[in-house]
Amino acid sequence: MPRIARTFIKTGLAYFLCSLLLALGYEFDTFRFPGMIPLFWHLLMVGWITQIIFGVSMWMFPGRTREEGLIAQKWAWSTYILLNIGLMLRVIAEPMIGYSTLRIWDVLIIISALTQVAAAVTYTIELWPRIQSKKKRRQNRKKKRQSSKNNPH
Amino acid sequence: MPTTSRWMIRCSLLYLLVGFTIGTIMLISKAYPAYSQVWMLLPVHIEMLIFGFIIQFTMGTAYWILPRFLEGEPRGNTAWSKVMVGALNAGILINAWSYLNIFPQWGTTVGRSLEIIAVILFIHLHWRRAVSYR
């Protein structure tokens, strides 16, 4: 399993636990804070389920690069970074909007929203060309083999 | 990857983009409460991301990856699988349009019924594929 898939899955597991701890906290008045319910749903559905789908698909779908690294897997790592920055900013800023009128929380919420949608775009850029039929996959492999024969270095 | 899976996964990516864009607009409106009318998009956001992205992506991947039949069509009747894709996506779109009042409110009954048809077809196509050939 490539490092990007492992990172997505492990981060997803951490969010899974956090979301359920948040749901448990909601049962006690002392732990409640504004925006807790939408946060719980987003940690569960984006932090856990979406992240697991992203991680497993990047591992299982055909046509992945065997080369590891930020440059070789730029769209996959961009997705991971953008999605998690977006989620973390939401976790920080969404409750604060209920407590404070400072402009910074509005700005953080906007950045959070934009980074999450940017993650959806980079994920689509990564995965779309990998949705291939067997025939297309064979053609691509053949092309790759031919080009490596022609340019051995 | 079979055609049915390719279509389902591509559609799910489109729903992901639309669903996240709607989510972005709603989240930004938390910073600008004057534009709170965008919250009428909440049921569309949920429909597109849960049924359109998560469920459809899972169904498309399962259709591709579950064990194939050793005889006959490897993944069962392909015509039924196409009806499944059509019913699921028609259901999602009809529901979304009903939430936006483009369709009357009873449109959600039609939409959910189409989604149920898709799920019945999914079960029909996959029940006997959940096997071990050992």
mmCIF file of C-alpha atoms in Angstrom, chain B residues 3-16 47-48 50-57 59-60 81-97 103 110-119 121:
data_model
loop_
_atom_site.group_PDB
_atom_site.id
_atom_site.type_symbol
_atom_site.label_atom_id
_atom_site.label_comp_id
_atom_site.label_asym_id
_atom_site.label_seq_id
_atom_site.Cartn_x
_atom_site.Cartn_y
_atom_site.Cartn_z
ATOM 1 C CA THR B 3 -18.453 0.343 -18.311
ATOM 2 C CA THR B 4 -21.067 0.370 -15.526
ATOM 3 C CA SER B 5 -18.397 1.023 -12.873
ATOM 4 C CA ARG B 6 -16.727 3.683 -14.996
ATOM 5 C CA TRP B 7 -20.014 5.528 -15.397
ATOM 6 C CA MET B 8 -20.930 5.249 -11.723
ATOM 7 C CA ILE B 9 -17.505 6.427 -10.523
ATOM 8 C CA ARG B 10 -17.404 9.319 -13.005
ATOM 9 C CA CYS B 11 -20.911 10.415 -11.980
ATOM 10 C CA SER B 12 -19.902 10.157 -8.310
ATOM 11 C CA LEU B 13 -16.913 12.460 -8.926
ATOM 12 C CA LEU B 14 -19.214 15.014 -10.551
ATOM 13 C CA TYR B 15 -21.557 14.847 -7.556
ATOM 14 C CA LEU B 16 -18.521 15.243 -5.275
ATOM 15 C CA GLU B 47 -28.397 14.106 -1.309
ATOM 16 C CA MET B 48 -25.508 14.728 -3.693
ATOM 17 C CA ILE B 50 -24.384 10.763 0.429
ATOM 18 C CA PHE B 51 -26.293 9.193 -2.469
ATOM 19 C CA GLY B 52 -24.450 10.779 -5.391
ATOM 20 C CA PHE B 53 -20.867 10.459 -4.164
ATOM 21 C CA ILE B 54 -20.456 8.011 -1.264
ATOM 22 C CA ILE B 55 -23.134 5.438 -2.157
ATOM 23 C CA GLN B 56 -22.632 5.595 -5.916
ATOM 24 C CA PHE B 57 -18.825 5.371 -5.626
ATOM 25 C CA MET B 59 -21.672 0.640 -5.643
ATOM 26 C CA GLY B 60 -19.528 1.291 -8.726
ATOM 27 C CA SER B 81 -26.702 -2.834 -14.447
ATOM 28 C CA LYS B 82 -27.356 0.023 -16.884
ATOM 29 C CA VAL B 83 -30.933 0.335 -15.597
ATOM 30 C CA MET B 84 -29.439 0.457 -12.065
ATOM 31 C CA VAL B 85 -27.162 3.393 -12.987
ATOM 32 C CA GLY B 86 -30.014 5.204 -14.741
ATOM 33 C CA ALA B 87 -32.479 4.692 -11.877
ATOM 34 C CA LEU B 88 -30.020 5.783 -9.194
ATOM 35 C CA ASN B 89 -28.996 8.962 -10.999
ATOM 36 C CA ALA B 90 -32.536 9.830 -12.082
ATOM 37 C CA GLY B 91 -33.596 9.385 -8.434
ATOM 38 C CA ILE B 92 -30.841 11.659 -7.127
ATOM 39 C CA LEU B 93 -31.556 14.391 -9.697
ATOM 40 C CA ILE B 94 -35.340 14.241 -9.210
ATOM 41 C CA ASN B 95 -34.847 14.537 -5.440
ATOM 42 C CA ALA B 96 -32.459 17.481 -5.857
ATOM 43 C CA TRP B 97 -34.858 19.275 -8.223
ATOM 44 C CA PHE B 103 -40.277 19.697 -9.311
ATOM 45 C CA VAL B 110 -40.577 9.311 -7.193
ATOM 46 C CA GLY B 111 -36.879 9.985 -6.557
ATOM 47 C CA ARG B 112 -36.674 7.704 -3.525
ATOM 48 C CA SER B 113 -38.636 4.991 -5.404
ATOM 49 C CA LEU B 114 -36.107 5.120 -8.243
ATOM 50 C CA GLU B 115 -33.268 4.867 -5.712
ATOM 51 C CA ILE B 116 -34.982 1.818 -4.175
ATOM 52 C CA ILE B 117 -35.257 0.224 -7.637
ATOM 53 C CA ALA B 118 -31.511 0.836 -8.107
ATOM 54 C CA VAL B 119 -30.746 -0.761 -4.739
ATOM 55 C CA LEU B 121 -31.106 -4.219 -8.846
#
